mmCIF file of C-alpha atoms in Angstrom:
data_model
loop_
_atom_site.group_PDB
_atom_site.id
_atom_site.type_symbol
_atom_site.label_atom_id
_atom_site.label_comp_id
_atom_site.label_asym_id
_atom_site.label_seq_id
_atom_site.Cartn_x
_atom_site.Cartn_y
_atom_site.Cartn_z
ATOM 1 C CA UNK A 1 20.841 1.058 16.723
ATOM 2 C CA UNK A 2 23.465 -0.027 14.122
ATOM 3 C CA UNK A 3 24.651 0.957 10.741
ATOM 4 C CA UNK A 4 22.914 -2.522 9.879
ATOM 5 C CA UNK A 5 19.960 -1.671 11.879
ATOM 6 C CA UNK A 6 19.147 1.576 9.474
ATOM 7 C CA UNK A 7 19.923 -0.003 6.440
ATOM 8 C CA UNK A 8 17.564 -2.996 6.826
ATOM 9 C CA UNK A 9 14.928 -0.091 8.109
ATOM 10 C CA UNK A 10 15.869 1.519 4.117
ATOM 11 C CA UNK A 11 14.873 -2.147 2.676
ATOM 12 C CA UNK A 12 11.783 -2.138 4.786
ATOM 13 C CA UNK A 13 8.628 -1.381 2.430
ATOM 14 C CA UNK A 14 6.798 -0.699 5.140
ATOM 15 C CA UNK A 15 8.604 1.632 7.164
ATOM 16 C CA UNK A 16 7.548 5.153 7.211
ATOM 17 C CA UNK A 17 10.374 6.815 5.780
ATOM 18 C CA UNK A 18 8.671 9.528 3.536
ATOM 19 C CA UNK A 19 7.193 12.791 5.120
ATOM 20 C CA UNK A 20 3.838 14.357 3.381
ATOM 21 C CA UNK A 21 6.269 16.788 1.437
ATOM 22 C CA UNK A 22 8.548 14.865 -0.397
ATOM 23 C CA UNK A 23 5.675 11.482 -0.876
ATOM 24 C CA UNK A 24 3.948 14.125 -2.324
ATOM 25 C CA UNK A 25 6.878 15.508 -4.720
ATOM 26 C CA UNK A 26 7.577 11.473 -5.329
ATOM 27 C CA UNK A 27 4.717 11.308 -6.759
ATOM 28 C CA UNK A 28 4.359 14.523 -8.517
ATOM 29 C CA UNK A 29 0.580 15.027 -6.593
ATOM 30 C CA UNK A 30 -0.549 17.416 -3.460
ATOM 31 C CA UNK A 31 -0.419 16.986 -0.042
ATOM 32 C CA UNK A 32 -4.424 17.646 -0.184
ATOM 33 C CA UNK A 33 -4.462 14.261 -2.634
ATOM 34 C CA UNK A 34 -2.708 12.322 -0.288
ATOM 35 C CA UNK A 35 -5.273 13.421 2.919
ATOM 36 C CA UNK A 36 -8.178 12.759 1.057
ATOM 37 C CA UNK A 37 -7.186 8.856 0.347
ATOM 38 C CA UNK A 38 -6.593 8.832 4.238
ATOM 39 C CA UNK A 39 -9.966 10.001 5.259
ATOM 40 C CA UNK A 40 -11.286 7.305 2.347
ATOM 41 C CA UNK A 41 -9.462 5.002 4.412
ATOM 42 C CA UNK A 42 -7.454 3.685 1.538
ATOM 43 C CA UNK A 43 -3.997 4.504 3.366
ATOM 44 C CA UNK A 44 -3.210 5.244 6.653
ATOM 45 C CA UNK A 45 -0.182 7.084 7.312
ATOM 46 C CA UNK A 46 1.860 6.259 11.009
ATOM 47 C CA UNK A 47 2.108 9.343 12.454
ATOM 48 C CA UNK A 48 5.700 11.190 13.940
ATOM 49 C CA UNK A 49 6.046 11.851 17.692
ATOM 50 C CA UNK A 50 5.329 15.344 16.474
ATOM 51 C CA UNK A 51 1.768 14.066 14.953
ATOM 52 C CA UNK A 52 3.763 14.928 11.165
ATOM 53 C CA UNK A 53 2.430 11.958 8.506
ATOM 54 C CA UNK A 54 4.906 9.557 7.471
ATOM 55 C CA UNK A 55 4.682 7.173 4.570
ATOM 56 C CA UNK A 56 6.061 3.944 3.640
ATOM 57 C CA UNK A 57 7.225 2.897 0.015
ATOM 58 C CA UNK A 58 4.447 0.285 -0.129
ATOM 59 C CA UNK A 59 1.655 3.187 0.789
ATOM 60 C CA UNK A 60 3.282 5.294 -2.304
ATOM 61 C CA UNK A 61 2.769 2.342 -4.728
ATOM 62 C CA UNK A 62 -0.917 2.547 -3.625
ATOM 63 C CA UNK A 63 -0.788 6.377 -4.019
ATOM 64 C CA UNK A 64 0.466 6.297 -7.356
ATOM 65 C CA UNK A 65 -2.015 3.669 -8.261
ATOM 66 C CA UNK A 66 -5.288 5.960 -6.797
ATOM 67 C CA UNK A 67 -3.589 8.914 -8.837
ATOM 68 C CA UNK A 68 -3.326 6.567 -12.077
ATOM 69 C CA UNK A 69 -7.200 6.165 -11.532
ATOM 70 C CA UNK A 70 -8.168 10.068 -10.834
ATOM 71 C CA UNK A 71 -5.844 10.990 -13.380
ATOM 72 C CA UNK A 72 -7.732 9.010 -16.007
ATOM 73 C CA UNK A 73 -11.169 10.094 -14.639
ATOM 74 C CA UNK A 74 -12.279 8.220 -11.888
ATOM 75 C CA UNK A 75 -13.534 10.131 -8.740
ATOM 76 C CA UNK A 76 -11.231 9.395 -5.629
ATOM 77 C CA UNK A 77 -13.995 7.967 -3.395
ATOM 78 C CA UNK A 78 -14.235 4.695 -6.503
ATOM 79 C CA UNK A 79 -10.346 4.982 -7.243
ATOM 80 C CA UNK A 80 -9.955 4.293 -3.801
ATOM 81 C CA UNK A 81 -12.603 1.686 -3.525
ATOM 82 C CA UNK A 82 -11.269 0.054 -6.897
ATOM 83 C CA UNK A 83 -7.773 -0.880 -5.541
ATOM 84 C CA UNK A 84 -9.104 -1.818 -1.957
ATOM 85 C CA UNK A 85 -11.519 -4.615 -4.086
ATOM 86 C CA UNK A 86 -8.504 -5.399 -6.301
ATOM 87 C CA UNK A 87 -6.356 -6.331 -2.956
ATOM 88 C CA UNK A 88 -9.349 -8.317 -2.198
ATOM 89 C CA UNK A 89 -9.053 -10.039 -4.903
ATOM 90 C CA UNK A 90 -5.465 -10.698 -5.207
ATOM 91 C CA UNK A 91 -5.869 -11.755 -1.814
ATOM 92 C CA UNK A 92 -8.288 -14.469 -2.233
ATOM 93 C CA UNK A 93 -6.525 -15.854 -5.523
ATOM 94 C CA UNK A 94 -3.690 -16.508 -3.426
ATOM 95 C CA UNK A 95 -5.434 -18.202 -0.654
ATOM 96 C CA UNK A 96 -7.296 -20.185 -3.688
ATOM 97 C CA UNK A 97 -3.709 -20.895 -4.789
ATOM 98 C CA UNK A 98 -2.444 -22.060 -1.857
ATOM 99 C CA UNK A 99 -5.352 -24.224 -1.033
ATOM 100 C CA UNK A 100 -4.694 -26.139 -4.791
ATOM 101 C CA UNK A 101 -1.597 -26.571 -3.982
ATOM 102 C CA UNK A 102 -2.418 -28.016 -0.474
ATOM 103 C CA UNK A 103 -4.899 -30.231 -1.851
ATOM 104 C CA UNK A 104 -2.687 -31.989 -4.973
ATOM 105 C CA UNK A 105 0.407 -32.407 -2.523
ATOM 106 C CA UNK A 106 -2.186 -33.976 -0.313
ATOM 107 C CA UNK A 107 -2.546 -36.964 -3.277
ATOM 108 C CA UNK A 108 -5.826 -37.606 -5.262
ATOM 109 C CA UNK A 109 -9.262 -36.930 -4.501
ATOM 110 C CA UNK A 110 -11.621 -39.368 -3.021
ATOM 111 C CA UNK A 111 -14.559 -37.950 -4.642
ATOM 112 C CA UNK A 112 -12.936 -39.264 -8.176
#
């Protein structure tokens, strides 16, 4: 592996660079917070070759967004279910998006 190599890993919002600990300190929560949105499925940690969790940047944005919820009031179970239906949704709008912009580069409609 490189110097290069590691660096681009560092850009990498999906590598699993964070351990439980310090994700946990990052985001000022407890370890216990960030098992119980594993077992609700909303994140799922890569594991070490020692079994150890290991968390990407893009898995703490999530985590800080389910602690935003609880932290105003909203039991973890819906917190969690809340951001999985707002990916939905974002999802879809940009499929929607895409298929507009498919359809007007593909010249007026027929059914006009």
């Amino acid at each position: 592996m490189t110097a290069d190599d590691s660096f681009d890993r560092l850009n990498d919002d999906d590598y699993p660079a964070y351990t439980m600990g310090r994700a946990a300190e990052m985001l000022g929560t407890t370890q216990s917070f960030l098992r119980a949105i594993g077992e609700a499925r909303l994140i799922t940690p890569l594991r070490s070759e020692g079994g150890h969790r290991r968390y990407s940047r893009y898995q703490l944005r999530i985590a800080a967004r389910a602690r935003e919820l609880v932290d105003q009031g909203t039991p973890i179970e819906a917190a969690c279910r809340i951001i999985i239906l707002e990916d939905q949704l974002e999802e879809a709008q940009r499929i929607n998006a895409e298929y507009r912009r498919t359809a007007e580069s593909s010249g007026p409609s027929a059914a006009g």
